[in-house]
Amino acid sequence: MLDRLEELRQRATAELETCDSTAALTAWNSKYLGRQDGELTAVLRGLRDVPADQRKAIGQRANEIKAELEALLAARRAALESAEMERALQAERLDVTLPGRNEPKGGLHPISQTIRDICRVFSEMGFHIIEGPEVETDYYNFQALNIPADHPARDMQDTFWVVPGQILLRTQTSPNQIRIMQEQRPPVRAVVPGKVYRNEATDATHEAMFHQIEGLLIDKTTTMRDLRGCLERFAHVIFGPTTQVRFRPSYFPFTEPSAEVDVTCIVCRGTGCRVCKYSGWVEVLGSGMVHPQVLRNVNYDPSVYRGFAFGMGVERIAMMRYGINEIRLFSQNDLRFLNQF
Ligand code: DAH
């Protein structure tokens, strides 16, 4: 009987070694230690038929083996579980040192950036930032600005008409001079950024839609020196502190006197290059002292109030700043272009 027990112990031990899953362990357990028909359980249950003189020795040995097998089973189970855990860890391994994936970020369009930068300069000098309608009347866009119906200045601005002769897409931001002055009494200080439209052929420097920034300052003692001071400040911030400003006499129906304003070429710094056509200067805006008739049109008394106005093209300035030679890039929405800003 003791021999049978030894044989059982060895067989069970050897078989346990070959169990390589928890399912196999469960089967092994019921085969040897199962309450119903485990082999060792059967031995223990049969003890009552064993002659009394052997019963104690056999019972003791059987219990020892039972304890040993149970311990081996627990150890085997623990080993299998940690092996399974190890496999799962390997399979699901995370490399926490991998760099993260960037979320693509949006950014401001270079025209928006330029508008903001320019408006900030004037805002710091006390100018309000105001916007006005893109669909205008003939009155605001032309007549109130001293541009009568048959005035040759209208030829310079081929117009997109909504209602011919009456309603149009504004060709300039200047109508906002009138709108602002109708709404408030002097002193007035405002800049107006926005889109303008011209019905003309497109090329590398012209588009049918572009942006302007209008400036207006009205007070009692304003002179062209104030205009010059404001524009110099603007030029220094936008084009660099060594930039010089030059006034050239010009003509606009709504200013008198009028001036076209040049700055030293930011490509060659004034020594002459292709961008400035070897003059050292590039034109950036139109300006002048607000015409007395324009003041009268908004019921400002020209013998009391005076002021200056200016208007600049944003694309042109952005092209100079960033060294861009093709205006149409701004409206093509090509990310290869836009991502550079
Ligand atoms: N509105 C003019 C244009 O589109 C630019 C301009 C010139 C605006 C002189 C002004 C100014 O306010 O005083 O060409």
Coordinates of C-alpha atoms and ligand atoms in Angstrom, one line a residue:
M1 CA 0.0 0.0 0.0
L2 CA 2.8 2.4 0.8
D3 CA 4.4 1.5 -2.5
R4 CA 1.2 2.4 -4.3
L5 CA 1.3 5.8 -2.5
E6 CA 4.9 6.4 -3.6
E7 CA 4.0 5.6 -7.1
L8 CA 1.0 7.9 -7.0
R9 CA 3.1 10.7 -5.6
Q10 CA 5.8 10.4 -8.3
R11 CA 3.2 10.2 -11.1
A12 CA 1.3 13.2 -9.8
T13 CA 4.5 15.2 -9.3
A14 CA 5.8 14.4 -12.8
E15 CA 2.4 15.2 -14.4
L16 CA 2.2 18.5 -12.6
E17 CA 5.4 19.6 -14.2
T18 CA 3.8 19.2 -17.6
C19 CA 0.8 21.3 -16.8
D20 CA 1.2 24.6 -18.6
S21 CA -2.1 26.3 -18.3
T22 CA -4.5 27.0 -15.4
A23 CA -7.0 24.7 -17.1
A24 CA -4.5 21.8 -17.0
L25 CA -3.9 22.6 -13.3
T26 CA -7.6 22.3 -12.6
A27 CA -7.8 18.9 -14.4
W28 CA -4.8 17.7 -12.5
N29 CA -6.3 18.8 -9.2
S30 CA -9.5 16.9 -9.8
K31 CA -7.6 13.9 -11.0
Y32 CA -5.5 13.5 -7.8
L33 CA -7.1 15.6 -5.1
G34 CA -10.7 15.9 -6.3
R35 CA -13.3 15.5 -3.6
Q36 CA -15.3 13.1 -5.7
D37 CA -12.9 10.8 -7.4
G38 CA -9.4 12.1 -6.9
E39 CA -6.9 9.2 -6.6
L40 CA -5.4 10.3 -3.4
T41 CA -8.9 11.1 -1.9
A42 CA -9.8 7.5 -2.7
V43 CA -6.8 6.2 -0.8
L44 CA -7.7 8.3 2.2
R45 CA -11.3 7.2 2.0
G46 CA -10.3 3.5 1.8
L47 CA -8.3 3.7 5.1
R48 CA -11.1 2.2 7.0
D49 CA -10.6 -1.0 5.1
V50 CA -6.9 -1.1 5.9
P51 CA -5.8 -3.5 8.7
A52 CA -5.6 -1.5 11.9
D53 CA -1.9 -2.1 12.4
Q54 CA -1.0 -0.4 9.1
R55 CA -3.7 2.2 9.1
K56 CA -1.7 4.8 11.1
A57 CA 1.4 4.7 9.0
I58 CA -0.5 4.7 5.7
G59 CA -2.8 7.5 6.8
Q60 CA 0.1 9.6 7.9
R61 CA 2.0 9.1 4.7
A62 CA -1.1 9.8 2.6
N63 CA -1.7 13.0 4.5
E64 CA 1.9 14.1 4.0
I65 CA 1.6 13.4 0.3
K66 CA -1.7 15.3 0.1
A67 CA 0.0 18.3 1.8
E68 CA 3.0 18.1 -0.5
L69 CA 0.9 17.9 -3.6
E70 CA -1.3 20.8 -2.5
A71 CA 1.9 22.9 -1.9
L72 CA 3.3 21.9 -5.3
L73 CA 0.0 22.8 -7.0
A74 CA 0.0 26.2 -5.3
A75 CA 3.6 26.8 -6.4
R76 CA 2.9 25.7 -9.9
R77 CA -0.2 27.9 -10.1
A78 CA 1.8 30.9 -8.9
A79 CA 4.5 30.2 -11.5
L80 CA 2.1 29.9 -14.3
E81 CA 0.3 33.1 -13.4
S82 CA 3.4 35.1 -13.2
A83 CA 4.5 33.7 -16.6
E84 CA 1.2 34.7 -18.0
M85 CA 1.5 38.2 -16.5
E86 CA 5.0 38.4 -18.0
R87 CA 3.7 37.4 -21.4
A88 CA 0.9 40.1 -21.2
L89 CA 3.4 42.7 -20.2
Q90 CA 5.7 41.9 -23.1
A91 CA 2.8 41.8 -25.6
E92 CA 1.3 45.1 -24.4
R93 CA 4.5 46.8 -23.8
L94 CA 4.4 50.7 -23.9
D95 CA 7.4 52.7 -24.8
V96 CA 7.0 55.7 -22.6
T97 CA 10.1 57.3 -24.1
L98 CA 8.5 57.7 -27.6
P99 CA 7.9 61.4 -28.4
G100 CA 4.3 62.5 -28.4
R101 CA 2.3 63.2 -31.5
N102 CA 1.7 67.0 -32.0
E103 CA -1.8 68.3 -32.5
P104 CA -1.6 70.6 -35.6
K105 CA -2.1 74.2 -34.4
G106 CA -3.8 76.9 -36.4
G107 CA -2.3 80.3 -36.7
L108 CA -3.1 83.8 -37.9
H109 CA -3.0 84.5 -41.6
P110 CA -0.1 86.8 -42.5
I111 CA -2.6 89.5 -43.5
S112 CA -4.4 89.3 -40.2
Q113 CA -1.0 89.4 -38.4
T114 CA 0.0 92.5 -40.3
I115 CA -3.4 94.2 -39.7
R116 CA -3.0 93.5 -35.9
D117 CA 0.6 94.8 -35.8
I118 CA -0.3 98.0 -37.6
C119 CA -3.5 98.6 -35.6
R120 CA -1.5 98.1 -32.4
V121 CA 0.9 100.8 -33.3
F122 CA -1.9 103.3 -33.8
S123 CA -3.9 102.0 -30.9
E124 CA -0.9 102.8 -28.6
M125 CA -1.1 106.4 -30.0
G126 CA -4.7 106.7 -28.9
F127 CA -6.5 105.7 -32.1
H128 CA -9.7 103.6 -31.8
I129 CA -10.0 100.5 -34.1
I130 CA -13.3 100.6 -35.9
E131 CA -14.8 98.5 -38.7
G132 CA -17.3 99.5 -41.4
P133 CA -19.5 97.9 -44.1
E134 CA -18.0 96.3 -47.2
V135 CA -21.2 97.1 -49.2
E136 CA -21.4 100.9 -49.4
T137 CA -23.4 103.6 -51.0
D138 CA -22.1 105.8 -53.8
Y139 CA -22.5 108.7 -51.4
Y140 CA -20.1 107.3 -48.7
N141 CA -17.6 105.8 -51.1
F142 CA -17.4 108.8 -53.5
Q143 CA -19.6 111.8 -53.1
A144 CA -19.0 112.7 -49.5
L145 CA -15.3 112.2 -50.1
N146 CA -15.4 115.0 -52.6
I147 CA -15.4 112.7 -55.6
P148 CA -18.4 113.8 -57.7
A149 CA -20.1 111.5 -60.3
D150 CA -18.0 112.8 -63.2
H151 CA -14.7 113.1 -61.3
P152 CA -11.7 111.5 -63.1
A153 CA -10.6 109.9 -59.7
R154 CA -13.4 107.4 -60.2
D155 CA -11.6 106.0 -63.2
M156 CA -8.8 104.9 -61.0
Q157 CA -11.2 102.6 -59.1
D158 CA -13.1 100.3 -61.3
T159 CA -16.1 99.5 -59.2
F160 CA -18.1 96.4 -58.5
W161 CA -21.6 97.7 -58.5
V162 CA -24.4 96.0 -56.6
V163 CA -27.0 98.6 -57.8
P164 CA -25.3 100.6 -60.6
G165 CA -24.7 104.2 -59.6
Q166 CA -26.0 103.6 -56.1
I167 CA -24.7 100.6 -54.1
L168 CA -21.2 99.1 -54.5
L169 CA -18.5 97.0 -52.9
R170 CA -16.3 99.7 -51.3
T171 CA -13.2 100.5 -53.4
Q172 CA -11.4 102.0 -50.4
T173 CA -11.8 102.2 -46.6
S174 CA -12.0 106.0 -46.8
P175 CA -15.9 106.0 -46.6
N176 CA -15.4 105.3 -42.9
Q177 CA -13.9 108.7 -42.5
I178 CA -17.4 110.0 -43.2
R179 CA -19.1 107.4 -41.1
I180 CA -16.9 108.1 -38.0
M181 CA -17.3 111.9 -38.3
Q182 CA -21.1 111.6 -38.6
E183 CA -21.2 109.5 -35.5
Q184 CA -18.9 111.6 -33.2
R185 CA -17.7 115.1 -32.6
P186 CA -14.0 116.0 -32.5
P187 CA -11.5 115.1 -31.3
V188 CA -11.5 112.0 -33.5
R189 CA -8.8 109.4 -33.7
A190 CA -9.5 106.1 -35.5
V191 CA -8.1 103.4 -37.7
V192 CA -10.3 101.2 -39.9
P193 CA -8.9 97.9 -41.2
G194 CA -10.9 96.0 -43.8
K195 CA -11.4 94.4 -47.2
V196 CA -11.8 96.5 -50.4
Y197 CA -12.8 95.5 -53.9
R198 CA -11.7 96.6 -57.3
N199 CA -12.9 95.3 -60.6
E200 CA -9.5 94.9 -62.3
A201 CA -7.3 92.3 -63.9
T202 CA -5.3 90.2 -61.5
D203 CA -1.5 89.9 -61.6
A204 CA 1.4 89.4 -59.2
T205 CA 0.7 92.7 -57.5
H206 CA -3.1 93.3 -58.0
E207 CA -6.1 91.4 -56.8
A208 CA -9.8 92.2 -57.0
M209 CA -10.0 91.9 -53.2
F210 CA -7.4 93.2 -50.9
H211 CA -7.1 95.0 -47.5
Q212 CA -6.6 98.6 -46.5
I213 CA -6.2 100.4 -43.2
E214 CA -7.7 103.9 -43.1
G215 CA -6.5 106.4 -40.5
L216 CA -8.2 109.6 -39.4
L217 CA -7.4 112.2 -36.8
I218 CA -9.4 115.4 -36.3
D219 CA -8.7 118.1 -33.7
K220 CA -8.3 121.8 -33.5
T221 CA -4.5 122.3 -34.0
T222 CA -3.6 119.2 -36.0
T223 CA -0.9 119.8 -38.6
M224 CA 1.1 117.8 -41.2
R225 CA 3.8 117.5 -38.6
D226 CA 1.5 115.4 -36.5
L227 CA 0.8 113.3 -39.5
R228 CA 4.5 112.8 -40.1
G229 CA 5.1 112.0 -36.5
C230 CA 2.5 109.3 -36.4
L231 CA 3.6 107.8 -39.7
E232 CA 7.3 107.8 -38.6
R233 CA 6.3 105.9 -35.5
F234 CA 4.3 103.4 -37.6
A235 CA 7.3 102.9 -40.0
H236 CA 9.8 102.4 -37.2
V237 CA 7.7 99.7 -35.6
I238 CA 6.6 97.9 -38.8
F239 CA 9.7 98.2 -40.9
G240 CA 12.5 98.8 -38.3
P241 CA 13.8 101.6 -36.2
T242 CA 16.2 103.0 -38.8
T243 CA 13.5 103.4 -41.5
Q244 CA 13.1 106.9 -42.9
V245 CA 9.9 108.4 -44.1
R246 CA 9.5 110.6 -47.2
F247 CA 6.5 112.7 -48.3
R248 CA 5.9 113.3 -52.0
P249 CA 3.3 115.8 -53.1
S250 CA 0.3 114.1 -54.6
Y251 CA -3.4 114.5 -55.3
F252 CA -6.5 112.9 -53.6
P253 CA -9.9 114.6 -53.9
F254 CA -10.5 114.3 -50.1
T255 CA -7.2 115.7 -48.8
E256 CA -5.5 119.1 -49.4
P257 CA -2.6 119.1 -49.4
S258 CA -2.1 115.5 -50.3
A259 CA 1.1 113.4 -50.0
E260 CA 2.2 110.0 -51.0
V261 CA 4.4 108.5 -48.3
D262 CA 7.5 106.4 -49.0
V263 CA 9.8 104.5 -46.6
T264 CA 13.4 103.4 -47.2
C265 CA 13.4 100.1 -49.0
I266 CA 13.6 97.4 -46.4
V267 CA 15.3 95.0 -48.8
C268 CA 18.3 97.3 -49.6
R269 CA 18.0 99.7 -46.8
G270 CA 18.0 102.6 -49.2
T271 CA 21.0 101.8 -51.4
G272 CA 18.9 100.7 -54.4
C273 CA 17.7 97.3 -55.6
R274 CA 15.2 95.8 -57.9
V275 CA 12.4 96.0 -55.3
C276 CA 12.7 99.8 -55.1
K277 CA 13.6 100.1 -58.8
Y278 CA 17.0 101.4 -57.6
S279 CA 15.5 104.5 -56.0
G280 CA 16.0 103.4 -52.4
W281 CA 12.4 104.2 -51.5
V282 CA 9.1 102.3 -51.7
E283 CA 5.6 103.8 -51.5
V284 CA 3.5 102.6 -48.6
L285 CA 0.5 104.9 -48.4
G286 CA -1.5 107.9 -49.4
S287 CA -2.3 110.7 -47.0
G288 CA -3.0 114.4 -46.5
M289 CA -4.9 117.0 -44.5
V290 CA -8.6 116.4 -44.6
H291 CA -10.2 118.6 -47.3
P292 CA -12.4 121.4 -45.9
Q293 CA -15.3 120.3 -48.2
V294 CA -15.2 116.8 -46.6
L295 CA -15.4 118.5 -43.1
R296 CA -18.3 120.5 -44.3
N297 CA -20.0 117.4 -45.6
V298 CA -20.2 116.1 -42.0
N299 CA -21.0 119.4 -40.5
Y300 CA -17.6 120.0 -39.0
D301 CA -16.6 123.7 -39.2
P302 CA -13.4 123.8 -41.2
S303 CA -12.4 127.1 -39.5
V304 CA -12.4 125.3 -36.2
Y305 CA -11.4 121.7 -36.9
R306 CA -8.6 120.3 -39.0
G307 CA -7.1 116.9 -39.3
F308 CA -5.2 114.3 -41.3
A309 CA -6.1 111.1 -43.0
F310 CA -4.2 108.2 -44.5
G311 CA -4.8 105.0 -46.3
M312 CA -2.5 102.0 -46.8
G313 CA -2.7 98.7 -48.6
V314 CA -2.1 95.8 -46.2
E315 CA -1.0 93.2 -48.8
R316 CA 1.7 95.5 -50.1
I317 CA 3.1 96.1 -46.7
A318 CA 2.9 92.4 -45.8
M319 CA 4.8 91.6 -49.1
M320 CA 7.5 94.0 -48.2
R321 CA 7.8 92.7 -44.6
Y322 CA 7.9 89.1 -45.5
G323 CA 9.7 89.4 -48.9
I324 CA 6.7 88.0 -50.9
N325 CA 6.5 88.8 -54.6
E326 CA 3.1 87.3 -55.5
I327 CA 0.0 88.9 -54.0
R328 CA -2.2 86.0 -55.0
L329 CA -0.5 83.6 -52.5
F330 CA -2.5 85.4 -49.8
S331 CA -5.8 84.2 -51.0
Q332 CA -5.0 80.7 -52.3
N333 CA -5.1 79.0 -48.9
D334 CA -2.1 76.8 -49.6
L335 CA -0.8 75.5 -46.3
R336 CA 2.7 75.2 -47.7
F337 CA 2.7 79.0 -48.0
L338 CA 0.6 79.8 -44.8
N339 CA 2.6 77.5 -42.5
Q340 CA 5.7 79.7 -43.0
F341 CA 4.1 82.5 -40.8
Ligands
DAH1 N1 -8.3 105.8 -50.4 C1 -7.1 106.0 -51.1 C2 -6.9 104.8 -52.1 O1 -7.6 103.8 -52.0 C3 -5.9 106.0 -50.2 C4 -5.9 107.2 -49.4 C5 -5.2 108.3 -49.8 C6 -6.6 107.3 -48.2 C7 -5.1 109.5 -49.1 C8 -6.6 108.5 -47.4 C9 -5.8 109.5 -47.9 O2 -7.2 108.6 -46.2 O3 -5.8 110.7 -47.1 O4 -6.1 104.9 -53.0

